[in-house]
CSV table of C-alpha atoms in Angstrom, one decimal:
chain,number,residue,atom,x,y,z
A,1,SER,CA,-79.8,176.3,-3.4
A,2,GLY,CA,-75.7,177.4,-2.4
A,3,SER,CA,-75.1,175.1,0.9
A,4,SER,CA,-73.6,172.1,1.8
A,5,VAL,CA,-74.8,168.5,3.5
A,6,SER,CA,-71.9,166.8,4.7
A,7,GLY,CA,-70.9,163.7,7.8
A,8,ASN,CA,-74.4,162.5,8.0
A,9,THR,CA,-75.4,159.0,8.5
A,10,ALA,CA,-78.6,157.1,7.8
A,11,VAL,CA,-79.8,153.2,8.5
A,12,ASN,CA,-81.4,153.2,5.5
A,13,PHE,CA,-82.1,155.5,3.1
A,14,GLY,CA,-80.6,158.7,2.5
A,15,GLY,CA,-77.8,159.7,4.3
A,16,GLY,CA,-77.7,163.4,3.3
A,17,ILE,CA,-80.9,163.6,2.0
A,18,TRP,CA,-84.2,161.8,2.1
A,19,ALA,CA,-87.0,162.9,0.0
A,20,ILE,CA,-90.4,161.0,-0.8
A,21,TYR,CA,-93.7,161.4,-2.5
A,22,SER,CA,-92.0,164.7,-3.2
A,23,SER,CA,-89.8,166.8,-5.6
A,24,LEU,CA,-85.9,167.9,-4.2
A,25,THR,CA,-83.5,170.7,-6.0
A,26,VAL,CA,-80.0,170.8,-5.3
A,27,SER,CA,-78.3,173.9,-6.9
A,28,GLY,CA,-76.4,177.0,-7.0
A,29,GLY,CA,-73.1,175.1,-5.8
A,30,SER,CA,-74.7,173.4,-3.3
A,31,SER,CA,-72.6,170.3,-2.1
A,32,VAL,CA,-73.5,167.1,-0.5
A,33,SER,CA,-70.5,165.0,0.4
A,34,GLY,CA,-69.4,162.7,3.0
A,35,ASN,CA,-72.4,161.0,4.0
A,36,THR,CA,-73.4,157.1,4.3
A,37,ALA,CA,-76.1,155.2,4.2
A,38,GLY,CA,-77.9,151.8,2.9
A,39,GLY,CA,-79.7,153.3,-0.2
A,40,GLY,CA,-78.3,156.7,-1.4
A,41,GLY,CA,-75.1,157.6,0.7
A,42,GLY,CA,-75.6,161.3,-0.5
A,43,ILE,CA,-79.2,161.8,-1.9
A,44,GLY,CA,-82.2,159.1,-1.3
A,45,VAL,CA,-85.7,159.5,-3.0
A,46,GLY,CA,-88.4,157.2,-3.3
A,47,GLN,CA,-91.6,158.0,-5.4
A,48,ALA,CA,-89.9,161.4,-5.7
A,49,GLN,CA,-87.8,163.5,-8.3
A,50,VAL,CA,-84.4,164.8,-7.5
A,51,MET,CA,-82.7,167.9,-9.5
A,52,VAL,CA,-78.8,168.2,-9.0
A,53,SER,CA,-78.0,171.7,-11.1
A,54,GLY,CA,-76.3,175.1,-11.2
A,55,GLY,CA,-72.7,173.5,-11.0
A,56,SER,CA,-73.8,171.2,-7.6
A,57,SER,CA,-71.8,168.5,-6.5
A,58,VAL,CA,-72.5,164.9,-5.1
A,59,SER,CA,-69.6,163.3,-4.2
A,60,GLY,CA,-67.4,161.3,-1.6
A,61,ASN,CA,-70.7,159.5,0.2
A,62,THR,CA,-71.1,156.2,0.7
A,63,ALA,CA,-73.7,153.6,0.5
A,64,PHE,CA,-74.5,149.5,-0.4
A,65,SER,CA,-76.7,151.1,-3.5
A,66,GLY,CA,-76.1,154.5,-4.4
A,67,GLY,CA,-73.8,155.7,-3.1
A,68,GLY,CA,-74.0,159.4,-4.2
A,69,ILE,CA,-77.9,159.0,-5.3
A,70,TYR,CA,-80.5,156.2,-4.7
A,71,ALA,CA,-84.1,156.6,-6.7
A,72,HIS,CA,-86.4,153.8,-6.2
A,73,ALA,CA,-89.9,152.9,-7.6
A,74,ASP,CA,-91.3,155.4,-10.1
A,75,SER,CA,-88.4,158.1,-8.9
A,76,SER,CA,-86.4,160.4,-11.4
A,77,VAL,CA,-82.7,161.9,-11.0
A,78,MET,CA,-81.6,164.5,-13.5
A,79,VAL,CA,-77.8,165.9,-13.4
A,80,SER,CA,-77.3,169.5,-15.5
A,81,GLY,CA,-75.9,172.8,-15.7
A,82,GLY,CA,-72.1,171.7,-14.7
A,83,SER,CA,-72.9,169.4,-11.7
A,84,SER,CA,-71.1,166.2,-10.3
A,85,VAL,CA,-71.1,163.1,-9.1
A,86,SER,CA,-67.9,162.2,-8.1
A,87,GLY,CA,-65.6,160.2,-5.4
A,88,ASN,CA,-68.7,157.7,-4.7
A,89,THR,CA,-68.7,154.4,-3.7
A,90,ALA,CA,-71.2,151.4,-3.3
A,91,GLY,CA,-72.1,147.8,-3.4
A,92,PHE,CA,-74.1,148.8,-6.6
A,93,GLY,CA,-74.6,152.0,-8.5
A,94,GLY,CA,-70.9,153.8,-6.7
A,95,GLY,CA,-72.6,156.9,-8.4
A,96,ILE,CA,-75.9,156.8,-9.0
A,97,SER,CA,-78.7,153.9,-8.5
A,98,ALA,CA,-82.1,153.7,-10.5
A,99,LEU,CA,-84.8,150.8,-9.7
A,100,TYR,CA,-87.7,149.7,-10.8
A,101,TYR,CA,-89.6,152.0,-13.3
A,102,SER,CA,-87.1,155.5,-11.9
A,103,ASP,CA,-85.2,157.2,-14.8
A,104,VAL,CA,-81.9,158.8,-14.9
A,105,THR,CA,-80.8,161.8,-17.1
A,106,VAL,CA,-77.5,163.6,-16.8
A,107,SER,CA,-76.9,166.5,-19.1
A,108,GLY,CA,-74.1,168.7,-19.3
A,109,SER,CA,-72.4,166.9,-16.5
A,110,SER,CA,-70.1,164.8,-15.1
A,111,VAL,CA,-70.3,161.1,-13.2
A,112,SER,CA,-66.5,160.4,-12.6
A,113,GLY,CA,-64.6,158.4,-10.2
A,114,ASN,CA,-66.9,156.5,-8.7
A,115,THR,CA,-66.6,153.0,-7.5
A,116,ALA,CA,-69.1,149.8,-6.8
A,117,ASN,CA,-67.6,146.8,-6.1
A,118,ASP,CA,-69.9,144.6,-8.4
A,119,ASP,CA,-72.1,146.9,-10.9
A,120,GLY,CA,-72.3,150.1,-12.5
A,121,GLY,CA,-69.3,151.9,-11.3
A,122,GLY,CA,-71.1,155.1,-12.8
A,123,ILE,CA,-74.7,154.2,-13.0
A,124,TRP,CA,-77.0,150.9,-12.4
A,125,ALA,CA,-80.0,150.7,-13.2
A,126,VAL,CA,-82.5,148.4,-13.5
A,127,TYR,CA,-86.1,148.4,-14.9
A,128,SER,CA,-84.9,152.0,-15.1
A,129,PRO,CA,-84.1,153.9,-18.7
A,130,VAL,CA,-80.9,156.0,-18.5
A,131,THR,CA,-80.2,159.3,-20.8
A,132,VAL,CA,-76.9,160.9,-21.2
A,133,SER,CA,-76.1,164.1,-23.6
A,134,GLY,CA,-73.0,166.3,-23.6
A,135,ALA,CA,-71.3,164.7,-20.6
A,136,THR,CA,-68.5,162.8,-19.3
A,137,LEU,CA,-68.5,159.8,-17.9
A,138,THR,CA,-64.8,159.0,-16.7
A,139,SER,CA,-62.5,156.7,-14.9
A,140,ASN,CA,-65.5,155.0,-12.8
A,141,SER,CA,-64.9,151.4,-12.2
A,142,ALA,CA,-66.8,148.4,-11.3
A,143,SER,CA,-66.8,144.5,-12.0
A,144,SER,CA,-69.1,145.2,-15.1
A,145,GLY,CA,-70.2,148.4,-16.5
A,146,GLY,CA,-67.4,150.5,-14.9
A,147,ALA,CA,-69.7,154.0,-16.4
A,148,ILE,CA,-73.2,152.3,-17.0
A,149,TYR,CA,-74.8,148.7,-16.0
A,150,GLY,CA,-78.2,148.6,-17.4
A,151,ASP,CA,-80.2,145.3,-17.1
A,152,GLY,CA,-82.2,143.9,-19.6
A,153,ALA,CA,-84.9,146.2,-19.3
A,154,SER,CA,-83.0,149.4,-18.5
A,155,PRO,CA,-82.6,151.1,-22.2
A,156,VAL,CA,-79.5,153.2,-22.4
A,157,SER,CA,-78.8,156.3,-24.7
A,158,VAL,CA,-75.3,158.3,-24.8
A,159,PHE,CA,-75.3,160.9,-26.8
A,160,GLU,CA,-72.1,163.2,-27.4
A,161,SER,CA,-70.3,162.3,-24.3
A,162,CYS,CA,-67.0,161.6,-23.7
A,163,VAL,CA,-66.7,157.9,-22.4
A,164,VAL,CA,-63.3,157.6,-21.0
A,165,GLY,CA,-60.7,155.8,-18.4
A,166,ASN,CA,-63.9,153.6,-17.2
A,167,SER,CA,-62.9,149.9,-16.4
A,168,ASP,CA,-64.0,147.0,-18.6
A,169,THR,CA,-67.2,146.7,-19.5
A,170,ALA,CA,-67.2,150.3,-19.8
A,171,MET,CA,-70.9,150.3,-21.2
A,172,SER,CA,-72.4,147.6,-20.1
A,173,VAL,CA,-76.0,147.4,-22.1
A,174,MET,CA,-77.9,144.6,-22.2
A,175,SER,CA,-81.7,145.9,-23.2
A,176,TRP,CA,-83.9,144.1,-25.5
A,177,LYS,CA,-85.3,147.5,-26.3
A,178,SER,CA,-83.2,150.2,-27.9
A,179,ASP,CA,-79.8,151.0,-26.6
A,180,LYS,CA,-78.2,153.8,-28.5
A,181,VAL,CA,-74.5,155.1,-27.6
A,182,GLU,CA,-73.9,157.1,-30.7
A,183,ASP,CA,-71.4,160.6,-31.5
A,184,ASN,CA,-69.2,159.0,-27.9
A,185,TRP,CA,-65.6,160.1,-27.7
A,186,TRP,CA,-64.4,157.1,-26.2
A,187,GLY,CA,-60.9,157.7,-25.6
A,188,HIS,CA,-59.6,157.1,-28.9
A,189,VAL,CA,-60.2,157.7,-32.5
A,190,SER,CA,-60.7,154.3,-33.1
A,191,GLY,CA,-63.6,153.9,-31.2
A,192,PRO,CA,-64.8,151.4,-28.7
A,193,SER,CA,-63.4,148.0,-27.7
A,194,GLY,CA,-64.8,145.2,-26.9
A,195,ALA,CA,-67.9,144.8,-29.0
A,196,GLY,CA,-66.7,147.5,-31.1
A,197,PRO,CA,-63.5,147.9,-33.4
A,198,GLY,CA,-61.4,150.2,-31.3
A,199,SER,CA,-58.5,150.3,-28.5
A,200,GLY,CA,-61.0,153.4,-26.3
A,201,ASP,CA,-63.5,152.2,-23.7
A,202,SER,CA,-65.5,149.5,-23.7
A,203,VAL,CA,-68.6,148.7,-24.7
A,204,SER,CA,-70.7,145.0,-24.4
A,205,GLY,CA,-73.4,145.9,-27.4
A,206,GLY,CA,-75.8,148.3,-28.3
A,207,ASP,CA,-75.8,150.8,-31.4
A,208,PHE,CA,-72.1,152.7,-31.2
A,209,ASP,CA,-71.7,153.7,-34.6
A,210,PRO,CA,-71.0,156.2,-35.4
A,211,TRP,CA,-68.2,157.7,-32.6
A,212,ALA,CA,-66.1,160.6,-32.1
A,213,VAL,CA,-63.2,161.0,-33.9
A,214,THR,CA,-61.8,163.4,-32.1
A,215,PRO,CA,-62.7,164.7,-28.2
A,216,PHE,CA,-64.8,167.3,-27.3
A,217,ALA,CA,-64.3,170.4,-25.7
A,218,TRP,CA,-65.4,169.1,-22.5
A,219,CYS,CA,-63.4,166.1,-22.8
A,220,PRO,CA,-60.6,165.8,-20.1
A,221,ASN,CA,-57.5,165.0,-21.7
A,222,THR,CA,-55.5,161.5,-21.2
A,223,PRO,CA,-51.4,162.3,-21.3
A,224,PRO,CA,-49.7,160.4,-23.8
A,225,VAL,CA,-47.1,158.2,-22.4
A,226,ALA,CA,-43.5,157.7,-24.4
A,227,ASP,CA,-41.7,154.6,-25.5
A,228,ALA,CA,-38.4,155.1,-26.8
A,229,ASN,CA,-37.8,151.3,-26.9
A,230,GLY,CA,-34.0,150.4,-26.8
A,231,PRO,CA,-30.9,149.7,-25.4
A,232,TYR,CA,-29.7,150.2,-29.0
A,233,TYR,CA,-26.7,148.5,-30.2
A,234,VAL,CA,-24.8,149.6,-33.1
A,235,GLN,CA,-21.7,150.0,-35.1
A,236,PHE,CA,-19.6,153.4,-35.7
A,237,GLU,CA,-20.4,155.3,-38.2
A,238,THR,CA,-23.4,153.2,-39.4
A,239,ASP,CA,-27.3,153.4,-39.3
A,240,ILE,CA,-30.0,152.1,-37.4
A,241,VAL,CA,-34.1,153.0,-36.7
A,242,LEU,CA,-34.9,154.0,-33.5
A,243,ASP,CA,-38.6,152.8,-32.6
A,244,GLY,CA,-40.9,154.7,-31.1
A,245,SER,CA,-43.8,152.6,-32.3
A,246,ALA,CA,-44.8,151.2,-28.8
A,247,THR,CA,-46.2,155.6,-27.8
A,248,PHE,CA,-49.3,155.2,-27.0
A,249,ASP,CA,-52.3,158.4,-27.1
A,250,LEU,CA,-55.7,157.7,-26.6
A,251,GLU,CA,-56.0,160.6,-28.6
A,252,GLY,CA,-53.8,159.5,-31.4
A,253,ASP,CA,-52.2,162.5,-32.4
A,254,ALA,CA,-49.1,163.3,-30.7
A,255,ASP,CA,-46.5,164.9,-32.3
A,256,TYR,CA,-42.6,163.5,-32.1
A,257,LEU,CA,-39.4,164.6,-31.2
A,258,TRP,CA,-36.2,162.7,-30.8
A,259,SER,CA,-32.9,164.1,-29.7
A,260,VAL,CA,-29.8,162.2,-29.5
A,261,THR,CA,-26.0,163.0,-27.4
A,262,GLY,CA,-24.2,162.4,-30.1
A,263,GLY,CA,-25.1,160.8,-34.3
A,264,GLU,CA,-27.8,162.3,-35.9
A,265,LEU,CA,-31.3,161.8,-36.9
A,266,ASP,CA,-32.4,161.9,-40.0
A,267,ASP,CA,-36.1,163.3,-39.0
A,268,PRO,CA,-36.1,164.1,-35.4
A,269,THR,CA,-40.2,163.9,-35.9
A,270,LEU,CA,-40.8,160.4,-37.2
A,271,VAL,CA,-42.1,158.0,-34.9
A,272,SER,CA,-39.0,155.7,-35.8
A,273,PRO,CA,-36.0,157.9,-37.3
A,274,THR,CA,-33.1,156.8,-38.7
A,275,TYR,CA,-29.7,157.2,-36.5
A,276,THR,CA,-26.5,157.5,-37.5
A,277,ALA,CA,-23.8,156.5,-35.3
A,278,PRO,CA,-21.1,158.6,-34.2
A,279,TYR,CA,-17.5,157.6,-35.1
A,280,GLU,CA,-16.9,157.9,-31.5
A,281,LEU,CA,-17.8,154.7,-29.7
A,282,GLY,CA,-19.6,155.4,-26.2
A,283,ILE,CA,-23.0,155.0,-24.8
A,284,TYR,CA,-25.3,157.7,-26.1
A,285,THR,CA,-29.0,158.8,-25.0
A,286,ALA,CA,-31.8,159.0,-27.4
A,287,THR,CA,-34.9,160.8,-25.9
A,288,LEU,CA,-38.3,161.1,-26.9
A,289,VAL,CA,-40.7,163.5,-26.5
A,290,VAL,CA,-44.4,163.2,-27.2
A,291,THR,CA,-46.8,166.2,-27.2
A,292,ASP,CA,-50.8,165.4,-27.8
A,293,SER,CA,-52.7,167.9,-28.8
A,294,PHE,CA,-53.6,169.1,-25.7
A,295,GLY,CA,-50.3,170.2,-24.7
A,296,SER,CA,-49.6,167.8,-22.4
A,297,THR,CA,-46.0,165.9,-23.4
A,298,HIS,CA,-44.2,162.6,-21.7
A,299,THR,CA,-40.6,161.9,-22.3
A,300,ALA,CA,-38.5,158.8,-22.4
A,301,THR,CA,-35.5,158.0,-23.0
A,302,ALA,CA,-33.0,154.7,-24.5
A,303,GLU,CA,-29.3,153.7,-24.6
A,304,ILE,CA,-27.3,153.8,-27.9
A,305,GLU,CA,-24.1,151.7,-27.5
A,306,VAL,CA,-21.8,152.8,-30.6
A,307,TYR,CA,-19.0,149.8,-30.9
A,308,ASP,CA,-16.0,149.3,-33.0
A,309,PRO,CA,-16.7,145.3,-34.2
A,310,PHE,CA,-12.7,144.9,-33.3
A,311,VAL,CA,-11.7,146.4,-30.2
A,312,TYR,CA,-8.5,146.3,-28.1
A,313,SER,CA,-7.5,146.8,-25.0
A,314,PRO,CA,-4.2,148.0,-23.7
A,315,TRP,CA,-1.2,146.0,-23.3
A,316,THR,CA,-1.0,143.9,-20.6
A,317,GLY,CA,3.0,144.8,-20.2
A,318,PRO,CA,6.0,144.6,-22.0
A,319,GLY,CA,6.7,141.0,-22.0
A,320,VAL,CA,10.0,139.4,-22.3
A,321,ARG,CA,11.5,140.0,-26.1
A,322,THR,CA,13.4,137.1,-27.6
A,323,ASP,CA,15.0,136.1,-31.0
A,324,GLY,CA,14.7,132.8,-30.3
A,325,VAL,CA,11.6,130.2,-30.8
A,326,CYS,CA,8.6,131.7,-30.1
A,327,GLN,CA,4.6,130.2,-30.4
A,328,ILE,CA,1.2,131.8,-30.5
A,329,LEU,CA,-1.3,130.5,-28.3
A,330,MET,CA,-4.5,132.1,-28.8
A,331,TRP,CA,-8.1,131.2,-27.2
A,332,TRP,CA,-11.8,132.2,-26.4
A,333,ASP,CA,-12.5,133.4,-23.3
A,334,THR,CA,-15.9,134.1,-23.0
A,335,ALA,CA,-19.0,134.5,-25.1
A,336,ASN,CA,-21.5,137.1,-24.8
A,337,VAL,CA,-25.6,137.2,-26.2
A,338,LEU,CA,-26.2,140.8,-26.3
A,339,LEU,CA,-29.1,140.2,-28.4
A,340,ASP,CA,-31.1,137.1,-29.2
A,341,THR,CA,-32.8,136.1,-32.8
A,342,ASP,CA,-35.5,134.7,-31.1
A,343,ALA,CA,-37.5,134.7,-27.3
A,344,ASP,CA,-37.5,131.2,-26.8
A,345,GLY,CA,-35.2,130.3,-24.0
A,346,VAL,CA,-31.7,129.2,-24.2
A,347,ASP,CA,-30.2,128.4,-27.4
A,348,GLU,CA,-27.8,126.1,-29.0
A,349,TRP,CA,-25.0,128.2,-30.2
A,350,SER,CA,-21.6,126.9,-32.6
A,351,LEU,CA,-18.8,129.5,-33.0
A,352,ARG,CA,-15.9,129.0,-35.7
A,353,GLY,CA,-13.2,131.1,-35.9
A,354,ALA,CA,-9.9,131.6,-38.5
A,355,ALA,CA,-7.0,133.7,-37.7
A,356,ARG,CA,-3.4,134.0,-39.7
A,357,PHE,CA,-0.3,135.8,-38.5
A,358,TYR,CA,2.6,137.3,-40.6
A,359,ASP,CA,6.6,136.6,-38.9
A,360,TYR,CA,7.5,140.5,-39.4
A,361,ASP,CA,10.4,139.8,-40.9
A,362,SER,CA,10.9,141.1,-44.9
A,363,ASP,CA,13.7,138.7,-45.4
A,364,ARG,CA,11.1,135.7,-44.6
A,365,GLY,CA,8.0,136.5,-45.2
A,366,ARG,CA,6.1,133.3,-43.7
A,367,GLU,CA,2.4,132.9,-42.6
A,368,ILE,CA,1.1,130.3,-39.8
A,369,SER,CA,-3.1,130.3,-39.9
A,370,VAL,CA,-5.3,128.5,-37.0
A,371,THR,CA,-8.9,127.5,-37.0
A,372,SER,CA,-10.9,126.4,-34.0
A,373,GLN,CA,-14.8,125.8,-33.1
A,374,VAL,CA,-16.5,125.5,-30.0
A,375,GLY,CA,-20.3,125.2,-28.7
A,376,PHE,CA,-22.2,126.4,-26.4
A,377,ASP,CA,-25.5,127.2,-24.6
A,378,GLY,CA,-26.9,130.5,-23.7
A,379,ASP,CA,-29.8,133.4,-23.9
A,380,ALA,CA,-29.8,137.3,-24.2
A,381,GLY,CA,-28.2,138.4,-21.8
A,382,GLU,CA,-25.9,135.9,-20.5
A,383,SER,CA,-22.0,135.4,-20.7
A,384,VAL,CA,-20.6,131.9,-20.9
A,385,VAL,CA,-17.4,131.1,-20.3
A,386,LEU,CA,-15.4,128.9,-22.9
A,387,GLU,CA,-11.4,129.4,-22.4
A,388,HIS,CA,-11.6,127.2,-25.7
A,389,GLN,CA,-7.7,127.2,-26.3
A,390,TRP,CA,-5.6,126.1,-29.6
A,391,ARG,CA,-2.1,127.2,-30.6
A,392,THR,CA,-0.4,127.5,-33.4
A,393,GLU,CA,3.4,125.7,-35.0
A,394,SER,CA,6.3,127.4,-33.5
A,395,TRP,CA,9.0,129.1,-35.6
A,396,LEU,CA,12.3,128.9,-35.6
A,397,GLN,CA,15.0,132.0,-34.9
A,398,TYR,CA,11.5,134.4,-34.6
A,399,VAL,CA,12.6,137.7,-35.3
A,400,GLY,CA,10.3,138.7,-32.0
A,401,LEU,CA,8.1,140.5,-34.2
A,402,VAL,CA,4.9,138.8,-35.5
A,403,ARG,CA,1.3,140.8,-37.1
A,404,LEU,CA,-2.2,139.5,-36.4
A,405,ASP,CA,-3.2,140.0,-40.6
A,406,ASP,CA,-7.0,138.6,-40.3
A,407,VAL,CA,-9.4,137.5,-38.2
A,408,SER,CA,-13.2,136.0,-39.2
A,409,LEU,CA,-15.8,134.1,-37.4
A,410,VAL,CA,-18.6,132.2,-38.2
A,411,VAL,CA,-21.7,132.3,-35.1
A,412,THR,CA,-24.5,129.7,-36.0
A,413,GLU,CA,-28.1,129.7,-33.5
A,414,ARG,CA,-29.1,126.3,-33.3
A,415,ASP,CA,-32.5,127.3,-32.2
A,416,GLY,CA,-34.3,124.1,-33.0
A,417,ARG,CA,-36.4,125.2,-35.5
A,418,ALA,CA,-35.8,123.9,-39.3
A,419,GLY,CA,-32.7,125.9,-40.3
A,420,ASP,CA,-30.1,127.9,-38.5
A,421,ASP,CA,-29.7,131.6,-37.8
A,422,LYS,CA,-25.9,133.1,-38.5
A,423,GLY,CA,-23.7,135.6,-38.4
A,424,THR,CA,-20.7,136.1,-40.0
A,425,PHE,CA,-17.8,138.5,-39.4
A,426,ALA,CA,-14.1,138.9,-40.7
A,427,VAL,CA,-11.5,142.0,-40.1
A,428,SER,CA,-7.9,142.8,-41.2
A,429,PRO,CA,-6.2,144.4,-38.1
A,430,GLU,CA,-3.1,144.2,-39.1
A,431,GLU,CA,-1.6,144.7,-35.5
A,432,LEU,CA,2.1,144.1,-34.6
A,433,ILE,CA,2.6,141.5,-31.2
A,434,GLU,CA,5.9,141.4,-29.4
A,435,CYS,CA,7.3,138.2,-27.9
A,436,GLY,CA,6.0,137.4,-24.9
A,437,GLU,CA,3.2,139.8,-25.3
A,438,THR,CA,-1.0,139.5,-24.8
A,439,VAL,CA,-3.2,141.2,-26.7
A,440,HIS,CA,-7.1,141.0,-25.4
A,441,MET,CA,-10.1,141.8,-27.8
A,442,THR,CA,-13.6,142.0,-27.8
A,443,LEU,CA,-15.1,140.5,-31.2
A,444,THR,CA,-18.9,141.3,-31.7
A,445,ILE,CA,-20.8,139.6,-34.3
A,446,PRO,CA,-24.2,140.4,-35.5
A,447,VAL,CA,-26.6,137.4,-36.4
A,448,ASP,CA,-29.0,137.0,-38.9
A,449,PRO,CA,-31.9,135.2,-38.6
A,450,LEU,CA,-32.2,133.4,-41.8
A,451,GLY,CA,-34.6,130.4,-40.5
A,452,LEU,CA,-35.7,127.9,-43.2
A,453,ARG,CA,-34.1,128.5,-46.9
A,454,GLY,CA,-33.4,131.9,-46.0
A,455,ARG,CA,-36.9,133.1,-44.4
A,456,PRO,CA,-37.3,133.9,-41.2
A,457,SER,CA,-39.9,133.1,-38.8
A,458,THR,CA,-42.0,137.0,-38.0
A,459,ASP,CA,-40.8,136.7,-34.5
A,460,ASP,CA,-37.2,136.6,-35.3
A,461,THR,CA,-35.3,139.3,-34.8
A,462,GLU,CA,-31.0,140.5,-35.3
A,463,GLY,CA,-28.7,138.9,-32.9
A,464,LEU,CA,-25.9,139.8,-31.3
A,465,VAL,CA,-23.1,138.2,-30.0
A,466,SER,CA,-19.5,139.4,-28.5
A,467,VAL,CA,-16.8,137.3,-28.4
A,468,ASP,CA,-13.8,138.0,-25.4
A,469,VAL,CA,-10.2,137.0,-27.1
A,470,THR,CA,-6.6,136.7,-26.1
A,471,ILE,CA,-3.8,136.1,-28.2
A,472,THR,CA,-0.2,135.5,-26.5
A,473,ALA,CA,3.0,135.1,-28.4
A,474,VAL,CA,5.5,132.5,-26.0
A,475,PRO,CA,9.0,132.4,-26.4
A,476,MET,CA,9.8,128.8,-26.6
A,477,THR,CA,13.1,127.2,-25.2
A,478,TYR,CA,13.3,124.6,-28.0
A,479,TYR,CA,11.5,123.6,-31.5
A,480,PRO,CA,8.8,120.7,-30.9
A,481,ARG,CA,9.3,118.3,-33.5
A,482,ARG,CA,6.9,117.2,-36.4
C-alpha cells in the first residue's frame, strides 16, 4: 500500500512481483512501473489472486505476455477503485493476459495506452472470462482486439464503459458462450463500427445493442477536427455555399461558428452557410471554429477568391495613334483549368469565342465581328498555352478609336462520358481602344456538369475555366485587297 515497485527484471514471470498460490493486494496509490519479464512485466500470478485498487497504477512494464499483469491457471485479476493499467507493452496482452481458467474483472478503472504486437492490446484472454463495468478502455493497440481479445472459450462482458480510440478490431470477441458488450460508449453516437452499424470503435460480434448515445462522465474527450473545405471561387456580389460537412466529432454534438474577412454569411452557426461575396475583388479567408460539448475546439480556414469575370490589366503603353488604316488582332494566350467537373484526369476541352468591335465615329457607325475556335487538353490546376490568333478585316480611314462592345465564350469539356459539360459567358464592356494600344483580359467561365441529356453523374461538380486574352489595334500601312 502506498508503495512503488520499479525497474526490476525477471527471466520468467513477474518482473516487479510474482505471486503463486497466494493473494496479492496493490492499493493506496501504489505504483508498479518499468519492470520486465517473460510473463507479467509488472505483476505475475499463478493459481493466485491479485487486486489492484485505491487509485494504484501498473504502467510502463514490458513482457512477452501480459505487459502489465499476467494471470496463469486458475488465477484472478481485479482492477478497481480508480486504478489504471496503462502504457504497458507485450507480444500478447499489452495490459493484461489471462490464461487457462483465470478471470479478469475491471471496475471503475482504466486500461489505456497499452500495446500488443499480436493480440489483445488492453486485455488478452484464453479460456478465461472477462468482465468490465464502469471502466475506460482507450487508446490500446494490437493486431486484433485493440481493447480486448477473447478466444472462443473466453466469454466477454463489458457494460457501461468507454471503448474509444482503440485499434481495429477494438473488441474481438468470439466465444461460443454469451458475449455481452452492451450499454457502452463507443466514441460516437452512432454506436460501434465493424459488426456494428456506427462509426465508433469496432466490434467483431457479440450483443452490442443497445449502446450509449452520450459519453459517460468518466469518458475521455476526443477533440473535434474542423474542415472548412475550399478553396472557393465566387463572382463578386454573388452567393456560394461554404461546406463544413467534413468536420469530424466523435461525440457528434459539435457547435459551428464561421467567420469571413470580407463578404457576409446568412447564418455563421450552420454547418454549410451561404456566403455573399463583396463587390471588392481579392482573396478572403473563411474561418471555421468547431466546439464540442466538452469545450474543446479546433479551427480550420479556407481561401475564398472573389473574381470579376471580365478583368482588365493596365494599358501597356500609349502606342502609336494614326488616322490611317488600323487592324484588330485578337488571340487566346492561356487557358487555366481552375476547377474540373470530374476527377478522372486530363480532359479534352473546346473553346469557342466571338467578339464585336465598333468603329468609334458617329458618322460611320461600322462594326466588325470575329469568331474563333480552339481545343486543348488539361486537368484541374493546369495552365495550357494556346497562342491561337485571328484578325479582323481592316478599316480604311480609321478614326483612331474602336470600342469593344461584346465578348461571348462557350467552353465545352469532352470528358469521355456520354454528353458534354458546358459553360457559356457573355459581357458587354464597351471599352475604348486606341489604335496602337494593347489590352490584356482574363475571362472566367463557370462550366456546368450537363452530362447525358442534362443529367450529370452524381460525381460531377461545377467546373471553372479562365482564359487570358490579348487585343491589339495595329496601325497598317496599306489596305489589303479583298
